[in-house]
């Protein structure tokens, strides 16, 4: 992007967003770069042409590059302001998670733009929450989405793939603060973005992902931080909770499976709970609470198990043995970035559209980490030896 | 882009990527001493590495050490250099470079020095836009006859190997055979930044 008159406003806007992403006030930025605050204000408003040495100074201060500020395709969206209400000044964990989600989504969109990839979205129709019973609405909406996706009453085997491939949501599984289960944000440019906590077990991540689909259906314009122990009980939250439960464990399917599993038994046992949780891919607690909700178990059943020896991982191992599901997305979380991002980056580098320096900065990677990532993908591709050419 | 010759004694302007490779070789100081000419680094390069994790921090310290030993000088772009710099960083992604790469080329063009840069896209853009600019690679510096004469073949081979495994240094295609010959077959499987075809065919 050249610094001619037409672009002054756009460059000013990009500088303002970069400053906000860096969390620096105008006054501090001006002081750090020995610039009058009024000059910086005029630059950000597109009323004064910014000099190249000033752009470089500001880029360094904002921990970005002049190229990232002036590259035509660069995506300048910051999700942080949307989460302002959810982020306390001292809550570094949430701030870091929001920054991570912003960085990943921004890099992915820019890489798609550079490579000319048009991502297809298949979001469910928006269903604003109406007056009345939110749980009933959520159950209906969840069933409707299941039908639309052709899931019927079948269990969901891979929530991440469903979110990414069936719905076209940008979903990232990364290790974040353990108190956070997930983040949801929607932006016109980025689309729907979800970050799930890689530190949480697979079953809990499935539930968090399902909860976030509820947000996508009913309240997509409101960003959300899903905490492990939420302290709000708004209608929106109750809707998403109920949607999440109904989407993962549809009432009719749970009833059918419950009767099959407990046939002939007089009591609900740990074994029943473990088999049902395994079948639906949810936690033991989630399935028992769902049984309580559907009146298939007495209220307080989960609390009873908790008081009487709990249902432990060891119990689960004894019942399921080798059937305990592998966590397909866990290995990916050890990579410096997501698999899809890595593949987009490798393609952009291979086609000489982006340099190592541009990619390292975009993906927030050390140069050597980036080289290792690119080498890994090149080695995988080398295995094909060009026999499987795509048209 | 003009051809590089090791008998060209103009200063070298090195890019971030090259600084990372030379630091990883463990023989950067000896290489600079052997080359017997100033190595120039534009201040954009240490700025990029400053505050970085892992390799970034190590290379930032290394640059400070090279400066202390008077083996490297850190410079700012001149007004003319800034103009070239801007032309290399503003525009479409495909036509632009990151700041360190662009500043290295801009300073080399401005001072008629040799730009040392490994990135294929940066070399392509240099060739298209600055036909008189001489561009060399990290490998060219490590395998310079002066370096080989001063350090001996074995130490240079070790330095090359460390740069390959520690920094995953990229080697230009035309120097693959030489590099393979120098580091030897036994060490080759560990050098994952060399193309699989190069590692396989030997």
Coordinates of C-alpha atoms in Angstrom, one line a residue:
Chain A
X1 CA 0.0 0.0 0.0
X2 CA 1.6 3.3 -1.1
X3 CA 1.5 6.3 1.1
X4 CA -0.3 8.5 -1.3
X5 CA -3.3 10.7 -0.4
X6 CA -5.9 8.0 -1.2
X7 CA -4.4 5.7 1.4
X8 CA -3.7 8.0 4.2
X9 CA -6.9 7.2 6.0
X10 CA -6.4 3.5 5.6
X11 CA -2.8 3.6 6.8
X12 CA -3.9 5.8 9.8
X13 CA -6.6 3.2 10.6
X14 CA -4.1 0.3 10.4
X15 CA -1.7 2.2 12.7
X16 CA -4.5 2.8 15.2
X17 CA -5.5 -0.9 15.2
X18 CA -1.8 -2.0 15.6
X19 CA -1.4 0.3 18.5
X20 CA -4.6 -1.1 20.1
X21 CA -3.5 -4.6 19.6
X22 CA -0.2 -3.7 21.3
X23 CA -2.2 -2.2 24.2
X24 CA -0.4 1.1 24.0
X25 CA -2.1 4.5 24.5
X26 CA -1.7 7.4 22.0
X27 CA 0.1 9.3 24.7
X28 CA 2.6 6.5 25.4
X29 CA 3.1 5.8 21.7
X30 CA 3.8 9.5 21.0
X31 CA 6.2 9.7 24.0
X32 CA 8.1 6.6 23.0
X33 CA 8.6 7.8 19.4
X34 CA 9.3 11.4 20.4
X35 CA 6.3 12.6 18.4
X36 CA 3.8 15.2 19.5
X37 CA 0.5 13.5 20.5
X38 CA -1.4 15.7 18.1
X39 CA 0.9 14.5 15.3
X40 CA 0.1 10.9 16.1
X41 CA -3.7 11.7 16.3
X42 CA -3.5 13.4 12.9
X43 CA -1.6 10.4 11.4
X44 CA -4.2 7.9 12.8
X45 CA -7.0 10.0 11.4
X46 CA -5.4 10.1 8.0
X47 CA -4.9 13.9 8.1
X48 CA -1.1 13.8 8.0
X49 CA 1.2 11.8 5.8
X50 CA 3.3 9.5 7.9
X51 CA 7.0 9.4 7.1
X52 CA 8.7 6.0 6.5
X53 CA 11.0 6.5 9.5
X54 CA 7.9 7.2 11.6
X55 CA 6.2 4.0 10.4
X56 CA 9.3 2.0 11.2
X57 CA 9.5 3.5 14.7
X58 CA 5.8 2.8 15.3
X59 CA 6.0 -0.7 13.9
X60 CA 8.8 -1.6 16.3
X61 CA 6.9 -0.2 19.2
X62 CA 3.8 -2.1 18.3
X63 CA 5.9 -5.3 17.7
X64 CA 4.9 -5.5 14.1
X65 CA 6.7 -4.6 10.8
X66 CA 6.3 -1.8 8.3
X67 CA 5.6 -4.5 5.8
X68 CA 2.7 -5.9 7.9
X69 CA 1.3 -2.4 8.1
X70 CA 1.7 -1.6 4.4
X71 CA 1.1 -5.0 2.8
X72 CA -2.1 -4.8 0.7
X73 CA -3.6 -8.1 1.8
X74 CA -2.7 -7.7 5.5
X75 CA -5.8 -8.3 7.7
X76 CA -6.2 -5.7 10.4
X77 CA -8.9 -6.9 12.7
X78 CA -8.5 -7.0 16.4
X79 CA -11.0 -9.1 18.4
X80 CA -9.8 -7.7 21.8
X81 CA -12.1 -4.7 21.9
X82 CA -15.1 -7.0 21.5
X83 CA -14.0 -8.9 24.6
X84 CA -13.4 -5.8 26.6
X85 CA -16.4 -6.5 29.0
X86 CA -15.1 -10.0 29.6
X87 CA -11.5 -9.1 30.2
X88 CA -10.7 -7.7 33.6
X89 CA -7.6 -5.5 33.6
X90 CA -5.7 -8.1 35.6
X91 CA -6.9 -11.1 33.7
X92 CA -3.8 -12.0 31.6
X93 CA -5.1 -15.4 30.9
X94 CA -8.2 -14.2 29.0
X95 CA -6.2 -11.4 27.3
X96 CA -3.6 -13.9 26.1
X97 CA -6.3 -16.3 24.8
X98 CA -8.1 -13.5 22.9
X99 CA -4.8 -12.3 21.4
X100 CA -4.0 -15.8 20.3
X101 CA -7.4 -16.3 18.7
X102 CA -7.0 -12.9 16.9
X103 CA -3.6 -13.8 15.7
X104 CA -4.5 -17.2 14.4
X105 CA -7.7 -16.1 12.7
X106 CA -6.0 -13.0 11.1
X107 CA -3.1 -15.1 9.8
X108 CA -5.4 -17.7 8.3
X109 CA -7.6 -15.1 6.5
X110 CA -4.6 -13.3 5.1
X111 CA -3.0 -16.6 3.9
X112 CA -6.4 -17.5 2.3
X113 CA -6.5 -14.1 0.6
X114 CA -2.9 -14.4 -0.7
X115 CA -3.5 -17.9 -2.0
X116 CA -6.8 -17.0 -3.5
X117 CA -8.7 -19.5 -1.4
X118 CA -12.4 -18.7 -0.9
X119 CA -13.5 -20.4 2.2
X120 CA -17.1 -21.7 2.2
X121 CA -19.2 -21.0 5.3
X122 CA -22.2 -23.1 6.2
X123 CA -23.3 -21.4 9.3
X124 CA -26.7 -22.4 10.8
X125 CA -29.4 -19.9 10.4
X126 CA -29.5 -17.3 13.2
X127 CA -32.2 -18.0 15.8
X128 CA -32.6 -15.2 18.2
X129 CA -33.7 -16.2 21.7
X130 CA -37.4 -15.6 22.0
X131 CA -39.4 -15.0 25.2
X132 CA -40.3 -18.3 26.9
X133 CA -38.5 -21.4 27.8
X134 CA -34.9 -21.1 26.6
X135 CA -34.2 -24.8 27.1
X136 CA -37.1 -25.9 24.8
X137 CA -35.9 -23.4 22.1
X138 CA -32.4 -24.7 22.4
X139 CA -33.5 -28.4 22.1
X140 CA -35.5 -27.6 19.0
X141 CA -32.7 -25.5 17.4
X142 CA -30.1 -28.2 18.1
X143 CA -32.3 -30.9 16.6
X144 CA -32.9 -28.7 13.6
X145 CA -29.2 -28.3 13.1
X146 CA -28.6 -32.0 13.5
X147 CA -31.1 -32.7 10.7
X148 CA -29.6 -30.0 8.5
X149 CA -26.2 -31.6 8.9
X150 CA -27.6 -35.1 8.3
X151 CA -26.5 -36.3 11.7
X152 CA -29.9 -37.7 12.7
X153 CA -29.5 -38.9 16.2
X154 CA -26.0 -40.4 15.8
X155 CA -23.3 -39.5 18.2
X156 CA -20.7 -36.8 17.1
X157 CA -17.4 -38.5 16.7
X158 CA -15.2 -35.5 15.9
X159 CA -16.5 -32.1 17.1
X160 CA -13.5 -30.2 15.6
X161 CA -13.9 -31.6 12.2
X162 CA -17.6 -30.9 12.3
X163 CA -17.0 -27.3 13.3
X164 CA -14.3 -26.8 10.7
X165 CA -15.4 -28.9 7.7
X166 CA -19.2 -29.0 8.1
X167 CA -19.9 -25.5 9.4
X168 CA -16.8 -23.6 8.1
X169 CA -16.0 -22.2 11.5
X170 CA -12.4 -21.2 12.2
X171 CA -11.6 -23.5 15.1
X172 CA -8.3 -23.7 17.0
X173 CA -7.3 -26.1 19.8
X174 CA -4.4 -24.6 21.7
X175 CA -3.2 -24.8 25.3
X176 CA -4.6 -21.8 27.2
X177 CA -5.3 -20.9 30.8
X178 CA -6.9 -24.0 32.4
X179 CA -9.8 -21.8 33.8
X180 CA -10.9 -21.1 30.2
X181 CA -12.8 -23.7 28.3
X182 CA -13.2 -21.8 25.1
X183 CA -13.7 -18.5 23.3
X184 CA -16.2 -17.5 20.6
X185 CA -16.1 -14.5 18.4
X186 CA -17.8 -13.5 15.2
X187 CA -16.4 -10.9 12.8
X188 CA -17.7 -9.9 9.4
X189 CA -14.2 -10.3 7.9
X190 CA -12.9 -13.3 9.9
X191 CA -16.2 -15.2 10.2
X192 CA -17.0 -17.3 13.3
X193 CA -13.9 -18.2 15.3
X194 CA -13.6 -20.6 18.2
X195 CA -10.6 -21.3 20.4
X196 CA -10.8 -24.5 22.6
X197 CA -8.5 -25.4 25.4
X198 CA -6.1 -28.2 24.5
X199 CA -5.4 -28.7 28.1
X200 CA -8.9 -30.0 28.7
X201 CA -9.9 -33.6 28.0
X202 CA -11.5 -34.5 24.7
X203 CA -15.0 -35.0 26.2
X204 CA -14.9 -31.5 27.8
X205 CA -13.7 -29.9 24.6
X206 CA -16.6 -31.6 22.7
X207 CA -19.0 -30.0 25.2
X208 CA -17.3 -26.6 24.9
X209 CA -17.4 -26.8 21.1
X210 CA -21.1 -27.8 21.2
X211 CA -21.8 -24.9 23.6
X212 CA -20.1 -22.5 21.2
X213 CA -22.3 -23.7 18.3
X214 CA -25.2 -22.6 20.5
X215 CA -23.7 -19.1 20.5
X216 CA -23.3 -19.2 16.8
X217 CA -27.0 -20.0 16.4
X218 CA -28.4 -17.6 18.9
X219 CA -26.0 -14.8 19.8
X220 CA -23.2 -14.8 17.3
X221 CA -22.7 -11.0 17.5
X222 CA -21.8 -11.3 21.2
X223 CA -18.3 -12.6 21.9
X224 CA -18.0 -15.1 24.7
X225 CA -15.4 -16.4 27.1
X226 CA -16.6 -19.8 28.3
X227 CA -15.1 -20.4 31.8
X228 CA -14.8 -23.8 33.4
X229 CA -16.7 -22.4 36.3
X230 CA -19.0 -19.8 34.9
X231 CA -20.3 -17.2 37.2
X232 CA -23.2 -15.9 35.1
X233 CA -26.5 -17.6 34.4
X234 CA -28.0 -15.4 31.8
X235 CA -30.7 -16.6 29.4
X236 CA -28.0 -16.6 26.6
X237 CA -25.7 -18.8 28.7
X238 CA -28.6 -21.1 29.6
X239 CA -29.6 -21.3 26.0
X240 CA -26.0 -22.2 24.9
X241 CA -25.7 -24.8 27.7
X242 CA -28.9 -26.4 26.8
X243 CA -28.1 -26.3 23.0
X244 CA -24.7 -27.9 23.7
X245 CA -26.3 -30.7 25.7
X246 CA -29.1 -31.3 23.1
X247 CA -26.7 -31.2 20.2
X248 CA -24.2 -33.7 21.7
X249 CA -26.8 -35.8 23.6
X250 CA -30.2 -35.5 21.8
X251 CA -33.0 -36.5 24.2
X252 CA -34.4 -39.3 22.0
X253 CA -31.0 -40.8 21.3
X254 CA -30.1 -40.8 25.0
X255 CA -33.4 -42.4 26.0
X256 CA -32.9 -45.2 23.4
X257 CA -29.3 -45.9 24.3
X258 CA -30.1 -45.7 28.0
X259 CA -32.7 -48.4 27.7
X260 CA -30.4 -50.6 25.6
X261 CA -27.5 -50.2 28.0
X262 CA -29.5 -50.6 31.2
X263 CA -31.9 -53.4 29.9
X264 CA -32.8 -55.7 32.8
X265 CA -30.8 -53.7 35.4
X266 CA -32.4 -52.5 38.6
X267 CA -29.9 -49.7 39.3
X268 CA -27.9 -47.2 37.3
X269 CA -24.3 -48.3 37.8
X270 CA -20.9 -46.8 37.1
X271 CA -20.5 -49.1 34.1
X272 CA -23.8 -47.8 32.5
X273 CA -22.5 -44.2 33.0
X274 CA -19.1 -44.9 31.5
X275 CA -20.6 -46.7 28.4
X276 CA -23.1 -43.9 27.8
X277 CA -20.5 -41.2 28.2
X278 CA -18.2 -43.1 25.8
X279 CA -20.9 -43.5 23.3
X280 CA -21.9 -39.9 23.2
X281 CA -18.3 -38.5 23.6
X282 CA -19.1 -36.5 26.7
X283 CA -17.9 -36.5 30.3
X284 CA -19.3 -38.8 32.9
X285 CA -20.7 -35.9 34.7
X286 CA -22.3 -34.5 31.5
X287 CA -24.1 -37.7 30.7
X288 CA -25.4 -38.2 34.3
X289 CA -26.7 -34.6 34.4
X290 CA -28.4 -35.2 31.1
X291 CA -30.0 -38.4 32.4
X292 CA -31.2 -36.3 35.4
X293 CA -32.6 -33.6 33.1
X294 CA -34.4 -36.2 31.0
X295 CA -35.8 -37.8 34.2
X296 CA -34.0 -41.0 33.3
X297 CA -32.1 -40.8 36.6
X298 CA -33.2 -39.2 39.9
X299 CA -32.1 -35.6 40.6
X300 CA -28.9 -35.8 42.7
X301 CA -27.6 -38.9 41.0
X302 CA -24.3 -37.3 40.1
X303 CA -23.8 -35.9 43.5
X304 CA -24.5 -39.4 44.9
X305 CA -21.7 -40.8 42.8
X306 CA -19.4 -38.0 43.9
X307 CA -20.1 -38.8 47.6
X308 CA -19.8 -42.5 47.1
X309 CA -16.4 -43.3 45.6
X310 CA -16.9 -41.2 42.4
X311 CA -16.5 -42.5 38.9
X312 CA -12.8 -42.4 38.2
X313 CA -10.5 -42.7 35.3
X314 CA -9.5 -46.1 36.7
X315 CA -13.1 -47.2 36.6
X316 CA -13.3 -46.1 33.0
X317 CA -10.1 -47.9 32.1
X318 CA -11.5 -51.1 33.6
X319 CA -14.7 -50.8 31.6
X320 CA -13.4 -49.5 28.3
X321 CA -9.9 -50.9 28.2
X322 CA -8.6 -50.2 24.7
X323 CA -11.9 -48.7 23.6
X324 CA -11.0 -45.4 25.3
X325 CA -10.9 -43.0 22.4
X326 CA -7.7 -41.5 21.2
X327 CA -7.6 -37.7 21.1
X328 CA -7.0 -36.9 17.4
X329 CA -6.4 -33.2 17.9
X330 CA -4.0 -33.5 20.9
X331 CA -0.9 -34.2 18.8
X332 CA -1.6 -31.2 16.7
X333 CA -1.6 -28.9 19.7
X334 CA 2.1 -29.7 20.2
X335 CA 2.8 -28.1 16.8
X336 CA 3.7 -24.4 16.8
X337 CA 0.6 -23.6 14.8
X338 CA -2.5 -25.5 13.5
X339 CA -2.2 -28.0 10.7
X340 CA -4.3 -26.0 8.3
X341 CA -2.3 -22.8 9.0
X342 CA 0.9 -24.7 8.5
X343 CA -0.2 -26.0 5.2
X344 CA -1.4 -22.6 4.0
X345 CA 1.9 -21.1 5.1
X346 CA 4.0 -23.8 3.3
X347 CA 2.0 -23.3 0.1
X348 CA 2.5 -19.5 0.2
X349 CA 6.3 -20.0 0.8
X350 CA 6.6 -22.7 -1.8
X351 CA 4.9 -20.4 -4.4
X352 CA 7.3 -17.6 -3.3
X353 CA 4.3 -15.4 -2.3
X354 CA 5.6 -14.8 1.2
X355 CA 9.1 -14.9 2.6
X356 CA 10.3 -16.7 5.7
X357 CA 10.5 -13.3 7.5
X358 CA 6.9 -12.4 6.5
X359 CA 5.6 -15.8 7.6
X360 CA 7.5 -15.9 10.9
X361 CA 6.0 -12.6 11.8
X362 CA 2.5 -13.5 10.7
X363 CA 2.5 -16.7 12.6
X364 CA 4.4 -15.3 15.6
X365 CA 7.1 -18.0 15.2
X366 CA 10.8 -18.0 15.7
X367 CA 12.5 -18.3 12.3
X368 CA 14.0 -21.7 13.1
X369 CA 10.6 -22.9 14.4
X370 CA 9.1 -21.8 11.1
X371 CA 11.9 -23.6 9.1
X372 CA 11.2 -26.8 11.1
X373 CA 7.5 -26.5 10.3
X374 CA 8.1 -25.9 6.6
X375 CA 10.7 -28.8 6.4
X376 CA 8.2 -31.1 8.1
X377 CA 5.6 -30.4 5.5
X378 CA 8.1 -30.6 2.6
X379 CA 9.2 -34.0 3.9
X380 CA 5.6 -35.3 4.0
X381 CA 5.0 -34.0 0.5
X382 CA 8.3 -35.7 -0.7
X383 CA 6.8 -39.0 0.2
X384 CA 4.2 -38.7 -2.6
X385 CA 7.0 -38.2 -5.2
X386 CA 4.6 -36.3 -7.5
X387 CA 2.5 -39.4 -8.3
X388 CA -0.7 -37.9 -7.0
X389 CA -0.9 -34.6 -8.9
X390 CA -4.0 -32.6 -8.2
X391 CA -5.6 -31.1 -11.3
Chain B
X1 CA 21.3 -9.4 -9.9
X2 CA 25.0 -9.8 -10.6
X3 CA 26.9 -13.0 -10.0
X4 CA 28.7 -13.3 -6.7
X5 CA 32.5 -13.9 -6.7
X6 CA 34.5 -14.6 -3.6
X7 CA 37.2 -12.3 -4.9
X8 CA 34.8 -9.3 -4.6
X9 CA 36.0 -7.4 -1.5
X10 CA 33.1 -5.1 -1.0
X11 CA 31.3 -5.2 2.4
X12 CA 28.7 -7.8 3.1
X13 CA 25.2 -6.6 4.3
X14 CA 23.7 -9.6 6.1
X15 CA 20.0 -10.4 6.6
X16 CA 18.3 -11.7 9.8
X17 CA 18.2 -15.2 8.4
X18 CA 22.0 -15.1 7.6
X19 CA 22.8 -13.9 11.1
X20 CA 20.8 -16.8 12.5
X21 CA 22.7 -19.3 10.3
X22 CA 26.1 -17.9 11.2
X23 CA 25.4 -17.8 14.9
X24 CA 24.3 -21.5 14.7
X25 CA 27.5 -22.5 13.0
X26 CA 29.5 -21.7 16.2
X27 CA 32.3 -20.2 13.9
X28 CA 30.8 -16.9 13.1
X29 CA 33.6 -14.9 14.7
X30 CA 36.3 -16.9 12.9
X31 CA 34.4 -16.5 9.6
X32 CA 34.2 -12.7 9.9
X33 CA 37.9 -12.5 10.9
X34 CA 38.8 -14.6 7.9
X35 CA 36.7 -12.6 5.5
X36 CA 38.7 -9.6 6.5
X37 CA 36.1 -6.9 5.7
X38 CA 33.3 -5.3 7.7
X39 CA 30.0 -7.1 7.9
X40 CA 27.2 -4.6 7.9
X41 CA 23.8 -5.2 9.6
X42 CA 20.9 -2.7 9.2
X43 CA 19.4 -1.9 12.6
X44 CA 16.1 -3.4 11.4
X45 CA 17.7 -6.9 11.9
X46 CA 18.5 -6.6 15.6
X47 CA 15.2 -4.8 16.1
X48 CA 13.4 -7.9 14.7
X49 CA 15.4 -10.2 17.0
X50 CA 15.1 -8.1 20.1
X51 CA 12.8 -9.5 22.7
X52 CA 12.4 -12.7 20.7
X53 CA 12.4 -16.1 22.2
X54 CA 15.0 -18.9 21.7
X55 CA 17.1 -18.4 18.7
X56 CA 16.0 -14.8 18.3
X57 CA 17.4 -13.8 21.7
X58 CA 20.7 -15.8 21.1
X59 CA 21.3 -14.1 17.8
X60 CA 20.6 -10.7 19.2
X61 CA 23.3 -11.3 21.8
X62 CA 25.6 -12.6 19.1
X63 CA 25.2 -9.4 17.0
X64 CA 26.1 -7.3 20.1
X65 CA 29.2 -9.5 20.6
X66 CA 30.2 -9.1 16.9
X67 CA 29.9 -5.3 17.3
X68 CA 32.0 -5.3 20.4
X69 CA 34.7 -7.2 18.6
X70 CA 34.5 -4.7 15.7
X71 CA 33.6 -7.5 13.3
X72 CA 30.1 -6.1 12.5
X73 CA 28.7 -2.6 12.3
X74 CA 25.0 -1.8 12.8
X75 CA 23.8 1.0 10.6
X76 CA 20.6 2.9 9.8
X77 CA 19.2 3.4 6.3
X78 CA 20.0 6.7 4.6
X79 CA 17.2 8.7 3.0
X80 CA 17.8 7.1 -0.3
X81 CA 17.9 3.7 1.4
X82 CA 14.6 4.4 3.0
X83 CA 13.0 5.1 -0.4
X84 CA 14.2 1.8 -1.7
X85 CA 13.1 0.1 1.5
X86 CA 9.6 1.5 1.1
X87 CA 9.4 0.3 -2.5
X88 CA 10.2 -3.2 -1.2
X89 CA 7.8 -3.3 1.7
X90 CA 4.7 -1.5 0.4
X91 CA 2.4 -3.2 -2.0
X92 CA 1.0 -6.7 -2.6
X93 CA 2.3 -9.6 -0.5
X94 CA 3.8 -11.3 -3.6
X95 CA 5.8 -8.2 -4.5
X96 CA 7.0 -7.2 -1.0
X97 CA 9.5 -8.4 1.6
X98 CA 9.7 -8.4 5.4
X99 CA 11.5 -5.4 6.9
X100 CA 14.8 -7.1 7.6
X101 CA 15.1 -8.6 4.1
X102 CA 14.0 -5.3 2.5
X103 CA 16.4 -3.2 4.6
X104 CA 19.3 -5.5 3.8
X105 CA 18.7 -5.1 0.0
X106 CA 18.0 -1.4 0.3
X107 CA 21.3 -0.7 2.1
X108 CA 23.3 -3.0 -0.2
X109 CA 21.9 -1.1 -3.2
X110 CA 22.5 2.3 -1.6
X111 CA 26.1 1.6 -0.7
X112 CA 27.0 -0.8 -3.6
X113 CA 27.7 -3.5 -1.1
X114 CA 27.0 -7.3 -1.4
X115 CA 23.6 -8.3 0.0
X116 CA 23.8 -11.7 1.8
X117 CA 20.4 -13.2 1.7
X118 CA 19.1 -16.8 1.4
X119 CA 15.4 -16.3 0.8
X120 CA 14.5 -17.3 -2.7
X121 CA 11.8 -14.7 -3.1
X122 CA 14.1 -11.9 -2.0
X123 CA 16.8 -13.1 -4.4
X124 CA 14.2 -13.1 -7.2
X125 CA 13.0 -9.6 -6.5
X126 CA 16.6 -8.4 -6.3
X127 CA 17.3 -9.9 -9.7
X128 CA 14.2 -8.3 -11.2
X129 CA 14.7 -4.9 -9.7
X130 CA 18.4 -4.3 -9.1
X131 CA 20.4 -5.9 -11.9
X132 CA 23.7 -4.5 -10.6
X133 CA 23.3 -5.8 -7.1
X134 CA 25.5 -8.7 -6.1
X135 CA 23.7 -11.2 -3.9
X136 CA 25.5 -14.0 -1.9
X137 CA 24.2 -16.6 0.5
X138 CA 25.1 -17.9 4.0
X139 CA 26.7 -20.9 2.3
X140 CA 28.8 -18.6 0.2
X141 CA 30.2 -16.9 3.3
X142 CA 30.9 -20.2 5.2
X143 CA 32.5 -21.8 2.1
X144 CA 34.5 -18.7 1.2
X145 CA 38.1 -19.7 0.2
X146 CA 39.4 -17.3 2.8
X147 CA 37.4 -19.1 5.5
X148 CA 38.5 -22.5 4.3
X149 CA 42.1 -21.4 4.3
X150 CA 41.9 -19.9 7.8
X151 CA 39.9 -22.6 9.5
X152 CA 40.6 -25.7 7.5
X153 CA 38.2 -28.1 5.9
X154 CA 37.1 -30.0 9.0
X155 CA 36.2 -27.0 11.1
X156 CA 34.3 -25.4 8.2
X157 CA 32.5 -28.8 7.6
X158 CA 31.5 -28.8 11.3
X159 CA 30.3 -25.2 11.1
X160 CA 28.2 -26.0 8.1
X161 CA 26.7 -29.0 9.8
X162 CA 25.8 -27.0 12.9
X163 CA 24.2 -24.3 10.8
X164 CA 22.2 -27.0 9.0
X165 CA 21.0 -28.8 12.1
X166 CA 20.8 -25.9 14.5
X167 CA 19.3 -23.3 12.3
X168 CA 18.0 -25.5 9.4
X169 CA 20.0 -23.3 7.0
X170 CA 18.8 -23.2 3.4
X171 CA 21.5 -24.0 0.8
X172 CA 21.2 -22.8 -2.8
X173 CA 20.7 -25.6 -5.2
X174 CA 24.0 -24.8 -7.0
X175 CA 26.0 -25.5 -3.8
X176 CA 24.2 -28.8 -2.8
X177 CA 26.9 -31.1 -4.1
X178 CA 29.7 -29.2 -2.5
X179 CA 27.9 -29.1 0.9
X180 CA 27.1 -32.8 0.7
X181 CA 30.7 -33.7 -0.1
X182 CA 32.0 -31.6 2.8
X183 CA 29.7 -32.7 5.6
X184 CA 29.8 -36.4 4.5
X185 CA 27.2 -39.1 4.1
X186 CA 26.9 -40.1 7.7
X187 CA 25.8 -36.7 8.9
X188 CA 23.5 -36.1 5.9
X189 CA 20.3 -37.7 7.3
X190 CA 20.3 -35.2 10.2
X191 CA 20.3 -32.3 7.8
X192 CA 16.5 -31.9 7.4
X193 CA 16.7 -28.5 5.7
X194 CA 18.4 -30.1 2.7
X195 CA 15.8 -31.3 0.2
X196 CA 14.8 -35.0 0.6
X197 CA 16.1 -35.7 -2.9
X198 CA 19.6 -34.4 -1.9
X199 CA 19.6 -36.5 1.3
X200 CA 18.4 -39.6 -0.6
X201 CA 20.6 -39.5 -3.7
X202 CA 23.9 -39.8 -1.8

